[in-house]
PDB file of C-alpha atoms in Angstrom:
ATOM      1  CA  MET W1111     -46.047 -16.768 -33.948  1.00 49.00           C
ATOM      2  CA  ASP W1112     -42.783 -17.801 -32.573  1.00 82.00           C
ATOM      3  CA  THR W1113     -41.452 -14.708 -31.146  1.00 84.00           C
ATOM      4  CA  LEU W1114     -38.024 -16.301 -30.303  1.00 83.00           C
ATOM      5  CA  THR W1115     -37.491 -17.461 -33.775  1.00 86.00           C
ATOM      6  CA  ASN W1116     -38.336 -13.984 -35.098  1.00 87.00           C
ATOM      7  CA  LEU W1117     -35.778 -12.538 -32.735  1.00 86.00           C
ATOM      8  CA  GLN W1118     -33.128 -14.958 -33.924  1.00 85.00           C
ATOM      9  CA  ALA W1119     -33.932 -13.893 -37.528  1.00 86.00           C
ATOM     10  CA  PHE W1120     -33.517 -10.174 -36.566  1.00 89.00           C
ATOM     11  CA  LEU W1121     -30.182 -10.813 -34.919  1.00 87.00           C
ATOM     12  CA  ALA W1122     -28.855 -12.905 -37.707  1.00 87.00           C
ATOM     13  CA  SER W1123     -29.980 -10.293 -40.216  1.00 87.00           C
ATOM     14  CA  ALA W1124     -28.542  -7.504 -38.350  1.00 87.00           C
ATOM     15  CA  GLU W1125     -25.188  -9.349 -37.880  1.00 84.00           C
ATOM     16  CA  ALA W1126     -25.069 -10.615 -41.387  1.00 85.00           C
ATOM     17  CA  GLY W1127     -26.161  -7.329 -42.986  1.00 86.00           C
ATOM     18  CA  GLY W1128     -28.783  -9.007 -45.163  1.00 88.00           C
ATOM     19  CA  PHE W1129     -31.534 -11.459 -45.362  1.00 89.00           C
ATOM     20  CA  SER W1130     -29.716 -13.770 -47.767  1.00 89.00           C
ATOM     21  CA  ALA W1131     -26.634 -14.061 -45.577  1.00 88.00           C
ATOM     22  CA  ALA W1132     -28.878 -14.546 -42.501  1.00 87.00           C
ATOM     23  CA  ALA W1133     -30.714 -17.361 -44.255  1.00 87.00           C
ATOM     24  CA  ARG W1134     -27.491 -19.323 -45.009  1.00 89.00           C
ATOM     25  CA  LYS W1135     -26.491 -18.826 -41.386  1.00 85.00           C
ATOM     26  CA  LEU W1136     -29.829 -20.211 -40.167  1.00 86.00           C
ATOM     27  CA  HIS W1137     -30.233 -22.722 -42.850  1.00 85.00           C
ATOM     28  CA  VAL W1138     -33.667 -21.616 -44.074  1.00 88.00           C
ATOM     29  CA  SER W1139     -34.696 -19.752 -47.326  1.00 89.00           C
ATOM     30  CA  THR W1140     -34.359 -15.855 -47.540  1.00 89.00           C
ATOM     31  CA  SER W1141     -38.108 -15.619 -47.726  1.00 88.00           C
ATOM     32  CA  VAL W1142     -38.502 -17.265 -44.502  1.00 88.00           C
ATOM     33  CA  VAL W1143     -35.989 -14.886 -42.764  1.00 88.00           C
ATOM     34  CA  SER W1144     -37.625 -11.848 -44.270  1.00 88.00           C
ATOM     35  CA  LYS W1145     -41.091 -13.155 -43.259  1.00 90.00           C
ATOM     36  CA  ARG W1146     -39.943 -13.695 -39.639  1.00 89.00           C
ATOM     37  CA  VAL W1147     -38.421 -10.139 -39.346  1.00 89.00           C
ATOM     38  CA  THR W1148     -41.660  -8.661 -40.819  1.00 90.00           C
ATOM     39  CA  GLN W1149     -43.676 -10.658 -38.324  1.00 89.00           C
ATOM     40  CA  LEU W1150     -41.623  -9.195 -35.535  1.00 87.00           C
ATOM     41  CA  GLU W1151     -41.850  -5.615 -36.736  1.00 86.00           C
ATOM     42  CA  ALA W1152     -45.695  -6.086 -36.913  1.00 86.00           C
ATOM     43  CA  GLN W1153     -45.789  -7.474 -33.422  1.00 87.00           C
ATOM     44  CA  ILE W1154     -43.883  -4.493 -31.913  1.00 87.00           C
ATOM     45  CA  GLY W1155     -45.135  -1.751 -34.304  1.00 87.00           C
ATOM     46  CA  ILE W1156     -41.743  -0.506 -35.276  1.00 88.00           C
ATOM     47  CA  ALA W1157     -39.636  -0.942 -38.345  1.00 90.00           C
ATOM     48  CA  LEU W1158     -36.209  -2.498 -37.426  1.00 90.00           C
ATOM     49  CA  PHE W1159     -34.567  -2.303 -40.798  1.00 90.00           C
ATOM     50  CA  ARG W1160     -34.374   0.164 -43.737  1.00 90.00           C
ATOM     51  CA  ARG W1161     -34.705  -2.044 -46.807  1.00 87.00           C
ATOM     52  CA  SER W1162     -33.291  -1.296 -50.290  1.00 81.00           C
ATOM     53  CA  THR W1163     -32.416  -3.447 -53.258  1.00 74.00           C
ATOM     54  CA  ARG W1164     -28.777  -2.970 -52.278  1.00 76.00           C
ATOM     55  CA  GLN W1165     -28.518  -3.169 -48.603  1.00 79.00           C
ATOM     56  CA  LEU W1166     -30.170  -3.661 -45.250  1.00 88.00           C
ATOM     57  CA  ARG W1167     -29.725  -1.107 -42.538  1.00 88.00           C
ATOM     58  CA  LEU W1168     -30.913  -0.956 -38.944  1.00 89.00           C
ATOM     59  CA  THR W1169     -33.206   1.837 -38.148  1.00 90.00           C
ATOM     60  CA  GLU W1170     -32.645   3.907 -34.944  1.00 87.00           C
ATOM     61  CA  ALA W1171     -35.131   1.598 -33.132  1.00 86.00           C
ATOM     62  CA  GLY W1172     -33.448  -1.436 -34.484  1.00 86.00           C
ATOM     63  CA  GLN W1173     -30.006  -0.134 -33.316  1.00 85.00           C
ATOM     64  CA  ARG W1174     -31.570   0.647 -29.892  1.00 83.00           C
ATOM     65  CA  TYR W1175     -33.106  -2.772 -29.466  1.00 82.00           C
ATOM     66  CA  LEU W1176     -30.375  -4.962 -30.896  1.00 84.00           C
ATOM     67  CA  HIS W1177     -28.367  -5.572 -27.809  1.00 77.00           C
ATOM     68  CA  ARG W1178     -31.358  -6.119 -25.708  1.00 79.00           C
ATOM     69  CA  ALA W1179     -32.758  -8.646 -28.179  1.00 82.00           C
ATOM     70  CA  ARG W1180     -29.379 -10.404 -28.094  1.00 79.00           C
ATOM     71  CA  GLY W1181     -29.747 -10.459 -24.242  1.00 74.00           C
ATOM     72  CA  VAL W1182     -33.148 -12.035 -24.468  1.00 79.00           C
ATOM     73  CA  VAL W1183     -32.048 -14.715 -26.762  1.00 79.00           C
ATOM     74  CA  ALA W1184     -28.972 -15.420 -24.829  1.00 73.00           C
ATOM     75  CA  ASP W1185     -31.017 -15.668 -21.612  1.00 72.00           C
ATOM     76  CA  VAL W1186     -33.224 -18.281 -23.297  1.00 75.00           C
ATOM     77  CA  GLY W1187     -30.128 -20.209 -24.622  1.00 69.00           C
ATOM     78  CA  ASP W1188     -28.658 -20.175 -21.232  1.00 65.00           C
ATOM     79  CA  LEU W1189     -31.850 -21.608 -19.636  1.00 67.00           C
ATOM     80  CA  LEU W1190     -31.983 -24.457 -22.260  1.00 67.00           C
ATOM     81  CA  ALA W1191     -28.414 -25.293 -21.745  1.00 61.00           C
ATOM     82  CA  ARG W1192     -28.921 -25.570 -17.958  1.00 60.00           C
ATOM     83  CA  MET W1193     -31.982 -27.791 -18.488  1.00 64.00           C
ATOM     84  CA  GLY W1194     -30.139 -30.019 -20.929  1.00 57.00           C
ATOM     85  CA  GLU W1195     -27.755 -32.881 -20.318  1.00 45.00           C
ATOM     86  CA  LYS W1196     -24.547 -30.930 -21.248  1.00 53.00           C
ATOM     87  CA  ASP W1197     -24.550 -28.251 -18.571  1.00 52.00           C
ATOM     88  CA  SER W1198     -20.777 -27.749 -18.932  1.00 58.00           C
ATOM     89  CA  ASP W1199     -21.192 -26.593 -22.463  1.00 66.00           C
ATOM     90  CA  LEU W1200     -21.351 -22.759 -22.400  1.00 79.00           C
ATOM     91  CA  VAL W1201     -23.639 -21.400 -25.348  1.00 82.00           C
ATOM     92  CA  ASP W1202     -24.012 -17.561 -25.105  1.00 87.00           C
ATOM     93  CA  HIS W1203     -23.141 -14.313 -26.714  1.00 90.00           C
ATOM     94  CA  LEU W1204     -21.414 -11.995 -24.042  1.00 94.00           C
ATOM     95  CA  ARG W1205     -20.795  -8.294 -24.779  1.00 94.00           C
ATOM     96  CA  ILE W1206     -18.056  -6.995 -22.573  1.00 97.00           C
ATOM     97  CA  LYS W1207     -16.973  -3.547 -21.887  1.00 97.00           C
ATOM     98  CA  ALA W1208     -13.338  -3.440 -20.565  1.00 97.00           C
ATOM     99  CA  PRO W1209     -10.627  -0.570 -20.116  1.00 95.00           C
ATOM    100  CA  THR W1210      -8.082  -0.374 -22.762  1.00 94.00           C
ATOM    101  CA  SER W1211      -4.725  -0.501 -20.839  1.00 94.00           C
ATOM    102  CA  LEU W1212      -5.875  -3.242 -18.499  1.00 95.00           C
ATOM    103  CA  THR W1213      -7.134  -5.348 -21.596  1.00 96.00           C
ATOM    104  CA  ILE W1214      -3.913  -4.936 -23.438  1.00 94.00           C
ATOM    105  CA  ALA W1215      -1.787  -5.784 -20.401  1.00 93.00           C
ATOM    106  CA  ARG W1216      -3.799  -8.445 -18.740  1.00 94.00           C
ATOM    107  CA  LEU W1217      -7.344  -9.160 -19.751  1.00 96.00           C
ATOM    108  CA  ALA W1218      -6.779 -10.058 -23.425  1.00 96.00           C
ATOM    109  CA  ASP W1219      -5.125 -13.271 -22.279  1.00 96.00           C
ATOM    110  CA  VAL W1220      -7.843 -13.973 -19.942  1.00 96.00           C
ATOM    111  CA  PHE W1221     -10.474 -13.527 -22.682  1.00 97.00           C
ATOM    112  CA  SER W1222      -8.446 -15.642 -25.204  1.00 96.00           C
ATOM    113  CA  ALA W1223      -8.125 -18.564 -22.611  1.00 96.00           C
ATOM    114  CA  PHE W1224     -11.671 -18.372 -21.767  1.00 96.00           C
ATOM    115  CA  GLN W1225     -12.888 -18.662 -25.352  1.00 94.00           C
ATOM    116  CA  THR W1226     -10.371 -21.495 -26.063  1.00 94.00           C
ATOM    117  CA  GLN W1227     -12.029 -23.462 -23.146  1.00 93.00           C
ATOM    118  CA  ASN W1228     -15.428 -22.526 -24.418  1.00 93.00           C
ATOM    119  CA  ARG W1229     -15.640 -22.838 -28.162  1.00 90.00           C
ATOM    120  CA  ARG W1230     -19.353 -22.380 -28.533  1.00 88.00           C
ATOM    121  CA  LEU W1231     -19.347 -19.048 -26.844  1.00 91.00           C
ATOM    122  CA  LYS W1232     -19.240 -15.705 -28.673  1.00 91.00           C
ATOM    123  CA  LEU W1233     -17.402 -12.725 -27.164  1.00 95.00           C
ATOM    124  CA  GLU W1234     -17.930  -9.178 -28.159  1.00 94.00           C
ATOM    125  CA  ILE W1235     -15.242  -7.051 -26.286  1.00 96.00           C
ATOM    126  CA  VAL W1236     -15.430  -3.269 -26.554  1.00 96.00           C
ATOM    127  CA  LEU W1237     -12.643  -1.076 -25.091  1.00 96.00           C
ATOM    128  CA  ILE W1238     -14.038   1.943 -23.322  1.00 94.00           C
ATOM    129  CA  ASP W1239     -12.318   4.000 -20.765  1.00 92.00           C
ATOM    130  CA  ARG W1240     -15.356   5.900 -19.302  1.00 91.00           C
ATOM    131  CA  PRO W1241     -18.055   4.669 -16.874  1.00 91.00           C
ATOM    132  CA  VAL W1242     -20.983   2.940 -18.715  1.00 92.00           C
ATOM    133  CA  ASP W1243     -24.464   1.812 -17.757  1.00 92.00           C
ATOM    134  CA  PRO W1244     -24.422  -1.988 -18.923  1.00 92.00           C
ATOM    135  CA  VAL W1245     -28.231  -2.092 -18.822  1.00 89.00           C
ATOM    136  CA  THR W1246     -28.799   1.009 -21.205  1.00 86.00           C
ATOM    137  CA  GLU W1247     -25.715   0.424 -23.306  1.00 88.00           C
ATOM    138  CA  GLY W1248     -26.276  -3.276 -23.704  1.00 88.00           C
ATOM    139  CA  PHE W1249     -23.293  -4.971 -21.919  1.00 93.00           C
ATOM    140  CA  ASP W1250     -23.475  -8.235 -20.117  1.00 94.00           C
ATOM    141  CA  ILE W1251     -20.281  -7.281 -18.171  1.00 96.00           C
ATOM    142  CA  ALA W1252     -18.714  -3.849 -17.713  1.00 97.00           C
ATOM    143  CA  ILE W1253     -15.260  -3.896 -16.190  1.00 97.00           C
ATOM    144  CA  GLY W1254     -13.779  -0.771 -14.845  1.00 94.00           C
ATOM    145  CA  ALA W1255     -12.303   0.988 -11.852  1.00 91.00           C
ATOM    146  CA  PHE W1256     -14.574   3.978 -11.355  1.00 84.00           C
ATOM    147  CA  PRO W1257     -16.521   4.529  -8.197  1.00 80.00           C
ATOM    148  CA  HIS W1258     -19.667   4.651 -10.282  1.00 78.00           C
ATOM    149  CA  SER W1259     -22.818   2.577  -9.860  1.00 80.00           C
ATOM    150  CA  CYS W1260     -26.182   2.011 -11.628  1.00 84.00           C
ATOM    151  CA  GLY W1261     -29.556   0.817 -11.028  1.00 85.00           C
ATOM    152  CA  GLY W1262     -30.457  -2.741 -11.862  1.00 88.00           C
ATOM    153  CA  VAL W1263     -26.867  -3.598 -11.751  1.00 92.00           C
ATOM    154  CA  VAL W1264     -24.772  -5.960  -9.524  1.00 93.00           C
ATOM    155  CA  ASP W1265     -21.309  -4.840  -8.774  1.00 94.00           C
ATOM    156  CA  GLU W1266     -18.675  -7.665  -8.362  1.00 94.00           C
ATOM    157  CA  PRO W1267     -15.390  -6.651  -6.935  1.00 93.00           C
ATOM    158  CA  LEU W1268     -12.329  -8.189  -8.973  1.00 94.00           C
ATOM    159  CA  CYS W1269      -9.247  -6.827  -7.338  1.00 93.00           C
ATOM    160  CA  SER W1270      -7.613  -3.673  -5.898  1.00 92.00           C
ATOM    161  CA  LEU W1271      -5.691  -1.285  -8.285  1.00 93.00           C
ATOM    162  CA  LYS W1272      -2.568   0.167  -6.711  1.00 94.00           C
ATOM    163  CA  ARG W1273      -1.334   3.414  -8.143  1.00 95.00           C
ATOM    164  CA  LEU W1274       1.877   5.344  -7.738  1.00 96.00           C
ATOM    165  CA  LEU W1275       4.028   8.417  -8.913  1.00 97.00           C
ATOM    166  CA  CYS W1276       7.071   7.414 -10.996  1.00 98.00           C
ATOM    167  CA  ALA W1277       9.698   9.085 -13.182  1.00 98.00           C
ATOM    168  CA  SER W1278      12.837   8.381 -14.840  1.00 98.00           C
ATOM    169  CA  PRO W1279      16.342   8.877 -12.867  1.00 98.00           C
ATOM    170  CA  ALA W1280      17.235  11.184 -15.700  1.00 97.00           C
ATOM    171  CA  TYR W1281      14.157  13.415 -15.266  1.00 98.00           C
ATOM    172  CA  LEU W1282      14.672  13.581 -11.440  1.00 98.00           C
ATOM    173  CA  ALA W1283      18.350  14.378 -11.890  1.00 97.00           C
ATOM    174  CA  GLU W1284      17.547  17.283 -14.110  1.00 97.00           C
ATOM    175  CA  HIS W1285      14.400  18.736 -12.625  1.00 97.00           C
ATOM    176  CA  GLY W1286      14.822  17.734  -8.953  1.00 96.00           C
ATOM    177  CA  VAL W1287      13.025  15.206  -6.673  1.00 97.00           C
ATOM    178  CA  PRO W1288       9.777  16.631  -5.097  1.00 97.00           C
ATOM    179  CA  ARG W1289       9.422  16.378  -1.377  1.00 96.00           C
ATOM    180  CA  HIS W1290       5.715  17.188  -1.133  1.00 96.00           C
ATOM    181  CA  PRO W1291       2.755  16.790  -3.640  1.00 96.00           C
ATOM    182  CA  ARG W1292       2.342  20.569  -3.644  1.00 96.00           C
ATOM    183  CA  GLU W1293       5.664  20.792  -5.567  1.00 96.00           C
ATOM    184  CA  LEU W1294       4.212  18.728  -8.457  1.00 97.00           C
ATOM    185  CA  VAL W1295       2.693  21.941  -9.815  1.00 95.00           C
ATOM    186  CA  ASP W1296       6.124  22.928 -10.815  1.00 95.00           C
ATOM    187  CA  HIS W1297       7.009  19.642 -12.615  1.00 97.00           C
ATOM    188  CA  GLN W1298       6.049  18.239 -15.848  1.00 97.00           C
ATOM    189  CA  CYS W1299       3.260  15.654 -15.234  1.00 98.00           C
ATOM    190  CA  LEU W1300       1.893  12.734 -17.220  1.00 98.00           C
ATOM    191  CA  SER W1301      -1.774  12.126 -16.436  1.00 96.00           C
ATOM    192  CA  PHE W1302      -4.191   9.411 -17.177  1.00 95.00           C
ATOM    193  CA  LEU W1303      -7.180  11.050 -18.839  1.00 92.00           C
ATOM    194  CA  PRO W1304     -10.026   8.903 -17.270  1.00 89.00           C
ATOM    195  CA  THR W1305      -8.924   9.760 -13.771  1.00 90.00           C
ATOM    196  CA  GLY W1306      -8.326  13.443 -14.431  1.00 91.00           C
ATOM    197  CA  SER W1307      -5.610  16.028 -13.484  1.00 94.00           C
ATOM    198  CA  GLU W1308      -6.590  16.249  -9.803  1.00 96.00           C
ATOM    199  CA  TRP W1309      -4.243  14.161  -7.834  1.00 97.00           C
ATOM    200  CA  THR W1310      -5.034  12.988  -4.331  1.00 96.00           C
ATOM    201  CA  PHE W1311      -2.427  11.735  -1.790  1.00 96.00           C
ATOM    202  CA  ASP W1312      -2.782  10.331   1.811  1.00 95.00           C
ATOM    203  CA  GLY W1313       0.386  11.604   3.679  1.00 91.00           C
ATOM    204  CA  PRO W1314       1.576  11.731   7.246  1.00 89.00           C
ATOM    205  CA  ARG W1315      -0.575  14.736   7.944  1.00 89.00           C
ATOM    206  CA  GLY W1316      -3.798  13.680   6.093  1.00 91.00           C
ATOM    207  CA  ARG W1317      -5.098  13.885   2.595  1.00 94.00           C
ATOM    208  CA  THR W1318      -3.832  16.397  -0.037  1.00 95.00           C
ATOM    209  CA  SER W1319      -5.356  17.006  -3.316  1.00 95.00           C
ATOM    210  CA  ILE W1320      -3.726  19.150  -6.055  1.00 96.00           C
ATOM    211  CA  GLN W1321      -4.537  20.127  -9.682  1.00 96.00           C
ATOM    212  CA  VAL W1322      -1.698  19.467 -11.989  1.00 96.00           C
ATOM    213  CA  ARG W1323      -1.132  20.987 -15.511  1.00 93.00           C
ATOM    214  CA  PRO W1324      -0.206  17.821 -17.576  1.00 96.00           C
ATOM    215  CA  LEU W1325       2.477  17.973 -20.212  1.00 96.00           C
ATOM    216  CA  LEU W1326       0.857  14.744 -21.615  1.00 97.00           C
ATOM    217  CA  SER W1327      -2.516  13.265 -20.990  1.00 96.00           C
ATOM    218  CA  SER W1328      -3.665   9.898 -22.445  1.00 95.00           C
ATOM    219  CA  ASN W1329      -6.357   7.444 -22.054  1.00 92.00           C
ATOM    220  CA  GLU W1330      -3.796   4.532 -22.705  1.00 94.00           C
ATOM    221  CA  GLY W1331      -1.385   3.830 -19.839  1.00 94.00           C
ATOM    222  CA  HIS W1332       1.372   2.382 -21.959  1.00 95.00           C
ATOM    223  CA  VAL W1333       1.732   5.839 -23.677  1.00 96.00           C
ATOM    224  CA  LEU W1334       2.426   7.363 -20.283  1.00 97.00           C
ATOM    225  CA  VAL W1335       4.866   4.663 -19.310  1.00 97.00           C
ATOM    226  CA  LYS W1336       6.858   5.176 -22.636  1.00 97.00           C
ATOM    227  CA  SER W1337       6.845   9.020 -22.034  1.00 98.00           C
ATOM    228  CA  ALA W1338       7.939   8.519 -18.349  1.00 98.00           C
ATOM    229  CA  VAL W1339      10.789   6.172 -19.289  1.00 98.00           C
ATOM    230  CA  ALA W1340      11.951   8.723 -21.967  1.00 98.00           C
ATOM    231  CA  GLY W1341      12.299  11.288 -19.273  1.00 98.00           C
ATOM    232  CA  ASN W1342       9.345  13.557 -20.145  1.00 98.00           C
ATOM    233  CA  GLY W1343       7.967  13.932 -16.643  1.00 98.00           C
ATOM    234  CA  ILE W1344       6.356  12.382 -13.567  1.00 98.00           C
ATOM    235  CA  ALA W1345       3.547  10.003 -14.197  1.00 98.00           C
ATOM    236  CA  LEU W1346       0.544   8.878 -12.004  1.00 97.00           C
ATOM    237  CA  ILE W1347       0.142   5.353 -13.094  1.00 96.00           C
ATOM    238  CA  SER W1348      -1.112   1.881 -12.228  1.00 95.00           C
ATOM    239  CA  HIS W1349       1.566  -0.283 -10.543  1.00 95.00           C
ATOM    240  CA  TYR W1350       1.027  -3.333 -12.773  1.00 94.00           C
ATOM    241  CA  LEU W1351       2.010  -1.094 -15.862  1.00 96.00           C
ATOM    242  CA  VAL W1352       5.451  -0.104 -14.386  1.00 96.00           C
ATOM    243  CA  ALA W1353       6.383  -3.137 -12.219  1.00 95.00           C
ATOM    244  CA  ASP W1354       9.060  -4.170 -14.709  1.00 95.00           C
ATOM    245  CA  ALA W1355      10.446  -0.582 -15.266  1.00 97.00           C
ATOM    246  CA  LEU W1356      10.665  -0.153 -11.339  1.00 97.00           C
ATOM    247  CA  SER W1357      12.434  -3.414 -11.120  1.00 96.00           C
ATOM    248  CA  ASN W1358      15.045  -2.695 -13.858  1.00 97.00           C
ATOM    249  CA  GLY W1359      15.536   0.888 -12.679  1.00 97.00           C
ATOM    250  CA  THR W1360      14.394   2.724 -15.763  1.00 98.00           C
ATOM    251  CA  LEU W1361      11.736   4.259 -13.524  1.00 98.00           C
ATOM    252  CA  GLN W1362      11.696   5.025  -9.879  1.00 97.00           C
ATOM    253  CA  ALA W1363       8.991   5.795  -7.320  1.00 97.00           C
ATOM    254  CA  VAL W1364       8.466   9.508  -6.444  1.00 98.00           C
ATOM    255  CA  LEU W1365       6.969  10.531  -3.022  1.00 97.00           C
ATOM    256  CA  PRO W1366       6.589   6.911  -1.860  1.00 95.00           C
ATOM    257  CA  GLU W1367       5.534   8.138   1.511  1.00 95.00           C
ATOM    258  CA  PHE W1368       2.383   9.750   0.058  1.00 96.00           C
ATOM    259  CA  VAL W1369      -0.073   7.007  -0.740  1.00 94.00           C
ATOM    260  CA  ILE W1370      -2.377   7.343  -3.706  1.00 95.00           C
ATOM    261  CA  PRO W1371      -5.818   6.005  -2.645  1.00 92.00           C
ATOM    262  CA  GLU W1372      -6.451   2.579  -4.231  1.00 87.00           C
ATOM    263  CA  LEU W1373      -9.165   2.020  -6.751  1.00 90.00           C
ATOM    264  CA  TRP W1374     -11.068  -1.228  -7.131  1.00 91.00           C
ATOM    265  CA  VAL W1375     -11.597  -3.027 -10.461  1.00 94.00           C
ATOM    266  CA  LYS W1376     -15.120  -4.385 -10.602  1.00 95.00           C
ATOM    267  CA  ALA W1377     -17.457  -6.076 -13.025  1.00 96.00           C
ATOM    268  CA  ALA W1378     -20.851  -4.376 -13.276  1.00 96.00           C
ATOM    269  CA  ILE W1379     -23.440  -6.791 -14.465  1.00 95.00           C
ATOM    270  CA  PRO W1380     -27.192  -6.399 -15.267  1.00 92.00           C
ATOM    271  CA  GLU W1381     -29.412  -8.090 -12.579  1.00 90.00           C
ATOM    272  CA  ARG W1382     -31.097 -10.119 -15.297  1.00 87.00           C
ATOM    273  CA  ARG W1383     -27.747 -11.540 -16.468  1.00 91.00           C
ATOM    274  CA  VAL W1384     -25.981 -12.014 -13.194  1.00 90.00           C
ATOM    275  CA  ASN W1385     -26.815 -15.702 -12.912  1.00 89.00           C
ATOM    276  CA  ALA W1386     -26.201 -16.694 -16.528  1.00 90.00           C
ATOM    277  CA  ALA W1387     -23.795 -19.634 -16.609  1.00 91.00           C
ATOM    278  CA  ALA W1388     -21.398 -17.941 -19.092  1.00 93.00           C
ATOM    279  CA  VAL W1389     -21.345 -14.731 -16.993  1.00 94.00           C
ATOM    280  CA  GLN W1390     -20.471 -16.519 -13.880  1.00 94.00           C
ATOM    281  CA  ALA W1391     -17.909 -18.531 -15.435  1.00 95.00           C
ATOM    282  CA  LEU W1392     -16.209 -15.639 -16.922  1.00 96.00           C
ATOM    283  CA  LEU W1393     -16.566 -13.782 -13.584  1.00 95.00           C
ATOM    284  CA  GLN W1394     -14.611 -16.517 -11.848  1.00 94.00           C
ATOM    285  CA  GLN W1395     -11.981 -16.664 -14.326  1.00 95.00           C
ATOM    286  CA  LEU W1396     -11.388 -13.012 -13.963  1.00 95.00           C
ATOM    287  CA  LYS W1397     -11.162 -13.116 -10.247  1.00 93.00           C
ATOM    288  CA  ARG W1398      -8.602 -15.925 -10.416  1.00 92.00           C
ATOM    289  CA  ALA W1399      -6.442 -14.082 -12.880  1.00 92.00           C
ATOM    290  CA  LEU W1400      -6.560 -10.791 -11.175  1.00 90.00           C
ATOM    291  CA  ALA W1401      -6.201 -11.806  -7.655  1.00 82.00           C
ATOM    292  CA  PRO W1402      -5.063 -10.640  -5.274  1.00 74.00           C
ATOM    293  CA  ALA W1403      -4.296  -7.109  -6.590  1.00 70.00           C
ATOM    294  CA  LEU W1404      -2.844  -5.333  -9.581  1.00 77.00           C
TER     295      LEU W1404
END
């Protein structure tokens, strides 16, 4: 029994939504694909699909093991590619978690360029703005800026993430310029949901934390930028998102003498995938694109 071949049949069937479509993809007959999946189910003692005359659906167990099976097949493919003569050809399927705002502003171009350079590589990019455990949630790389770590995972730092307070000149003219972070409780604040409404500052006399009552909260930074430019309030935002607005004067820094602690953008990689050629190649491209800081 060829377990790897059976796993490939399972993945192809799950991705195609049926045995016939999977058979066309694998260039075999429908009965061969069905037999391979049945052999795999018999081997593990669990049904992976709910079969009907109209459709093929993954069971709960099938959903649970899909990403792990994909990782196993990818690992074998990576090993064979390294053993072959064309080591430079990356053949893999990378499932990547990335934050929404950073992907829209910077990472989408990096991913596009990487795939252009590696035509045989499949990318699955999922935009999520919360911490994830890449092992249990089936990611090869999880990009984020949360001080969060998991067992069985290697954290690779990519770059520092500078944040600041800013507002439009019109807002500050109408509502006044705060002189201390404590005064922000009396202002209209625009908050990035994933980092919360507790804002922390390092000032001349040490660290200060305040709890703001946001007029607007969003998990997408561009929404906050638009609102700040429109004069709706003071935003705590990543510098890379407002650099142009600061340069052209549509936004200006607020409380610049009070520094907001930097975050670090990192890539969390399952230990079993950290040495995969495609993972390492993408990691190096991300480091080059994001260095030295955002």
